[in-house]
Short mmCIF file of C-alpha atoms in Angstrom, two decimals:
data_model
loop_
_atom_site.label_atom_id
_atom_site.label_comp_id
_atom_site.label_asym_id
_atom_site.label_seq_id
_atom_site.Cartn_x
_atom_site.Cartn_y
_atom_site.Cartn_z
CA SER A 1017 -0.10 0.09 -0.17
CA ALA A 1018 1.19 3.70 -0.53
CA VAL A 1019 3.14 5.21 2.11
CA ILE A 1020 2.41 8.91 3.35
CA SER A 1021 4.74 11.23 4.85
CA GLN A 1022 3.08 13.98 6.28
CA LYS A 1023 4.71 16.98 7.91
CA PRO A 1024 4.84 18.58 10.39
CA SER A 1025 3.77 16.04 12.92
CA ARG A 1026 2.90 18.60 15.35
CA ASP A 1027 3.09 22.60 15.85
CA ILE A 1028 1.86 25.17 18.23
CA CYS A 1029 0.90 28.56 16.39
CA GLN A 1030 -0.08 32.05 17.43
CA ARG A 1031 -3.73 33.12 16.55
CA GLY A 1032 -3.87 34.99 13.32
CA THR A 1033 -1.06 33.10 11.63
CA SER A 1034 -1.13 30.45 8.97
CA LEU A 1035 0.37 26.91 9.09
CA THR A 1036 1.02 24.66 5.67
CA ILE A 1037 0.52 21.16 6.08
CA GLN A 1038 2.58 18.83 3.70
CA CYS A 1039 1.71 15.51 2.40
CA GLN A 1040 4.07 13.28 0.25
CA VAL A 1041 3.01 10.03 -1.20
CA ASP A 1042 5.26 7.29 -2.53
CA SER A 1043 3.21 6.69 -5.63
CA GLN A 1044 1.20 8.50 -8.22
CA VAL A 1045 -2.38 8.99 -6.89
CA THR A 1046 -5.37 10.80 -8.63
CA MET A 1047 -7.22 11.92 -5.63
CA MET A 1048 -5.85 13.26 -2.18
CA PHE A 1049 -8.16 14.04 0.58
CA TRP A 1050 -7.70 16.15 3.66
CA TYR A 1051 -9.67 15.56 6.95
CA ARG A 1052 -9.76 17.10 10.40
CA GLN A 1053 -10.15 15.36 13.62
CA GLN A 1054 -11.36 17.73 16.31
CA PRO A 1055 -10.76 16.44 19.97
CA GLY A 1056 -13.43 13.83 20.92
CA GLN A 1057 -14.87 13.96 17.32
CA SER A 1058 -14.86 11.90 14.19
CA LEU A 1059 -12.87 12.94 11.05
CA THR A 1060 -14.34 15.18 9.04
CA LEU A 1061 -13.61 15.69 5.28
CA ILE A 1062 -12.43 19.20 4.37
CA ALA A 1063 -11.80 18.77 0.65
CA THR A 1064 -10.65 16.75 -2.10
CA ALA A 1065 -7.65 17.54 -4.04
CA ASN A 1066 -7.16 16.47 -7.53
CA GLN A 1067 -3.99 17.48 -9.72
CA GLY A 1068 -4.63 19.98 -12.19
CA SER A 1069 -7.93 21.31 -11.06
CA GLU A 1070 -9.30 23.31 -7.85
CA ALA A 1071 -10.04 21.33 -5.09
CA THR A 1072 -13.52 20.42 -4.10
CA TYR A 1073 -14.62 21.72 -0.62
CA GLU A 1074 -17.38 20.06 1.94
CA SER A 1075 -19.94 22.04 3.39
CA GLY A 1076 -18.50 24.31 5.93
CA PHE A 1077 -15.25 24.80 4.72
CA VAL A 1078 -14.05 27.42 2.33
CA ILE A 1079 -10.83 27.86 0.29
CA ASP A 1080 -9.86 31.13 1.85
CA LYS A 1081 -9.54 29.27 5.12
CA PHE A 1082 -8.24 26.10 3.87
CA PRO A 1083 -6.31 26.67 0.62
CA ILE A 1084 -5.01 23.32 -0.96
CA SER A 1085 -2.17 22.89 -3.42
CA ARG A 1086 -1.83 19.87 -5.80
CA PRO A 1087 1.13 20.61 -8.12
CA ASN A 1088 1.69 16.89 -9.06
CA LEU A 1089 0.39 13.32 -8.69
CA THR A 1090 2.61 12.77 -5.35
CA PHE A 1091 2.08 15.90 -3.34
CA SER A 1092 -0.35 18.14 -1.91
CA THR A 1093 -0.47 20.95 0.69
CA LEU A 1094 -3.21 22.30 2.83
CA THR A 1095 -2.91 25.74 4.59
CA VAL A 1096 -4.85 26.65 7.67
CA SER A 1097 -5.14 30.40 7.35
CA ASN A 1098 -5.79 33.36 9.91
CA MET A 1099 -5.88 30.59 12.93
CA SER A 1100 -7.95 30.64 15.88
CA PRO A 1101 -8.14 28.53 18.96
CA GLU A 1102 -11.13 26.75 17.35
CA ASP A 1103 -8.81 25.31 14.66
CA SER A 1104 -6.74 23.27 17.23
CA SER A 1105 -7.11 19.97 15.66
CA ILE A 1106 -5.46 17.18 14.05
CA TYR A 1107 -5.15 17.41 10.30
CA LEU A 1108 -4.89 14.34 8.28
CA CYS A 1109 -4.28 13.73 4.52
CA SER A 1110 -5.40 10.50 2.68
CA VAL A 1111 -5.22 8.66 -0.52
CA ALA A 1112 -7.76 6.06 -1.93
CA GLU A 1113 -6.29 2.55 -2.94
CA GLY A 1114 -7.87 -0.36 -4.67
CA SER A 1115 -9.52 -1.26 -1.11
CA GLY A 1116 -9.77 1.14 1.50
CA TYR A 1117 -7.84 4.26 2.15
CA THR A 1118 -4.54 4.93 3.37
CA PHE A 1119 -3.91 8.01 5.94
CA GLY A 1120 -0.90 10.05 7.06
CA SER A 1121 0.00 10.06 10.50
CA GLY A 1122 -1.56 13.53 11.14
CA THR A 1123 -0.51 17.00 12.10
CA ARG A 1124 -1.74 18.09 15.68
CA LEU A 1125 -2.23 21.79 15.65
CA THR A 1126 -2.52 23.84 18.64
CA VAL A 1127 -3.53 27.53 18.23
CA VAL A 1128 -2.63 29.69 21.38
CA SER B 48 -28.37 15.25 7.33
CA GLN B 49 -25.90 11.85 7.34
CA LYS B 50 -25.32 10.39 10.70
CA ILE B 51 -23.14 7.53 11.76
CA GLU B 52 -23.58 6.25 15.27
CA GLN B 53 -20.96 3.93 17.27
CA ASN B 54 -21.00 2.77 20.77
CA SER B 55 -19.61 6.04 22.13
CA GLU B 56 -18.67 4.55 25.53
CA ALA B 57 -15.35 2.50 25.68
CA LEU B 58 -15.98 -1.56 25.33
CA ASN B 59 -14.24 -3.64 27.79
CA ILE B 60 -13.68 -7.22 26.73
CA GLN B 61 -11.76 -9.97 28.53
CA GLU B 62 -8.75 -11.50 26.58
CA GLY B 63 -9.65 -14.35 24.27
CA LYS B 64 -13.53 -13.44 24.01
CA THR B 65 -15.12 -11.83 20.76
CA ALA B 66 -15.56 -8.26 20.82
CA THR B 67 -18.25 -6.83 18.96
CA LEU B 68 -18.78 -3.46 17.65
CA THR B 69 -21.94 -1.67 16.16
CA CYS B 70 -22.20 0.95 13.44
CA ASN B 71 -25.61 2.34 12.65
CA TYR B 72 -26.23 4.98 9.80
CA THR B 73 -29.19 6.99 8.98
CA ASN B 74 -29.73 9.24 5.52
CA TYR B 75 -27.17 7.34 3.72
CA SER B 76 -27.30 4.74 1.19
CA PRO B 77 -23.42 3.85 1.07
CA ALA B 78 -21.99 1.69 -1.85
CA TYR B 79 -19.25 0.76 0.63
CA LEU B 80 -18.65 0.39 4.41
CA GLN B 81 -15.31 0.31 5.99
CA TRP B 82 -13.60 -0.37 9.30
CA TYR B 83 -10.50 1.31 10.38
CA ARG B 84 -8.08 0.90 13.58
CA GLN B 85 -7.00 4.26 15.05
CA ASP B 86 -4.20 4.41 17.76
CA PRO B 87 -3.42 7.33 19.79
CA GLY B 88 -1.22 9.85 17.77
CA ARG B 89 -1.79 7.89 14.53
CA GLY B 90 -3.66 8.03 11.43
CA PRO B 91 -6.48 5.47 10.68
CA VAL B 92 -5.30 2.25 9.56
CA PHE B 93 -7.68 0.42 6.91
CA LEU B 94 -9.09 -2.89 8.25
CA LEU B 95 -11.97 -4.16 5.83
CA LEU B 96 -14.36 -3.05 3.34
CA ILE B 97 -17.88 -4.32 2.59
CA ARG B 98 -19.99 -3.44 -0.42
CA GLU B 99 -23.46 -2.90 -0.27
CA ASN B 100 -24.37 -6.16 -2.00
CA GLU B 101 -22.16 -8.30 0.47
CA LYS B 102 -23.68 -9.59 3.95
CA GLU B 103 -20.20 -10.37 5.36
CA LYS B 104 -16.48 -10.36 5.01
CA ARG B 105 -13.71 -12.25 7.15
CA LYS B 106 -9.98 -11.42 7.29
CA GLU B 107 -8.10 -13.41 9.77
CA ARG B 108 -9.70 -12.94 13.31
CA LEU B 109 -12.16 -10.04 11.98
CA LYS B 110 -15.42 -10.41 10.55
CA VAL B 111 -17.93 -7.72 9.62
CA THR B 112 -21.38 -8.05 8.65
CA PHE B 113 -23.59 -5.52 6.65
CA ASP B 114 -27.42 -5.29 6.89
CA THR B 115 -28.45 -2.34 4.29
CA THR B 116 -32.29 -3.03 5.44
CA LEU B 117 -31.22 -2.43 9.16
CA LYS B 118 -28.84 0.19 8.09
CA GLN B 119 -26.27 -1.33 10.36
CA SER B 120 -22.58 -3.02 10.41
CA LEU B 121 -21.21 -5.26 13.13
CA PHE B 122 -17.58 -5.90 13.35
CA HIS B 123 -16.13 -8.80 15.21
CA ILE B 124 -12.82 -9.62 16.59
CA THR B 125 -12.70 -13.20 17.72
CA ALA B 126 -10.02 -14.72 20.18
CA SER B 127 -9.45 -10.99 21.21
CA GLN B 128 -5.87 -9.94 22.45
CA PRO B 129 -4.61 -6.92 24.48
CA ALA B 130 -2.91 -5.70 21.22
CA ASP B 131 -6.35 -5.38 19.81
CA SER B 132 -7.09 -2.27 22.11
CA ALA B 133 -7.51 0.66 20.15
CA THR B 134 -10.27 2.92 18.76
CA TYR B 135 -12.26 1.64 15.79
CA LEU B 136 -13.88 3.66 13.29
CA CYS B 137 -16.72 2.92 10.95
CA ALA B 138 -16.69 4.80 7.68
CA LEU B 139 -18.93 5.05 4.76
CA SER B 140 -18.71 6.16 1.23
CA GLY B 141 -20.69 6.52 -1.85
CA GLY B 142 -18.03 4.73 -4.17
CA GLY B 143 -15.99 6.37 -7.02
CA ALA B 144 -13.97 9.24 -5.91
CA ASP B 145 -15.80 10.04 -2.79
CA GLY B 146 -14.07 10.85 0.57
CA LEU B 147 -15.20 8.95 3.59
CA THR B 148 -17.90 9.95 6.33
CA PHE B 149 -16.67 8.67 9.62
CA GLY B 150 -18.25 7.76 12.82
CA LYS B 151 -16.95 8.91 15.98
CA GLY B 152 -15.40 5.71 16.81
CA THR B 153 -15.42 2.99 19.70
CA HIS B 154 -12.78 2.55 22.32
CA LEU B 155 -12.25 -0.97 22.73
CA ILE B 156 -10.12 -2.38 25.66
CA ILE B 157 -9.13 -5.97 25.85
CA GLN B 158 -8.38 -6.77 29.32
CA PRO B 159 -5.54 -9.60 29.81
#
């Protein structure tokens, strides 16, 4: 199965700043997915990133807050912009494989 | 809106017994239902996928059933071991390029 390297693994950021999370896959994939897991909550899909086109955002998530880049078939970034303490969460990227999805190990973000 | 319910309380099982976890969903007609394992500080790991036209799937000590009439899946771990202790997530997808919709997960504790 694909191996996903996600970084940073954790960060503590000041409110009002932005953080860019990187996801590198060891094989070419068409779709990459970004999720958020708030404390005690389920994983929630933020957006789907397809190489060569704009990301598709789920209800409640907007491009200005969570801009995504997908420059090639093995890499994607998610930026959390103008952060507030409510953005404190774990952010994960994921790719679909023949059966099931593979996830990165996540980025634990704390906004102070 | 779509809703997935899993046992919110921790499930304590004695080693060697069968652990059974429940996933119920509403307002959804999934093409696939998947189960994942998540350990603290890690991303979810894919375990099993079952399609809407399948009743049961097995993999080693794991068994999943899927009842689309009841809108329910049961996840069984036989001959449970302390190493099986983790949070288990149920996830649904419509197929194709869809991301996943997750339940909150059930925290399983296998007591030696």
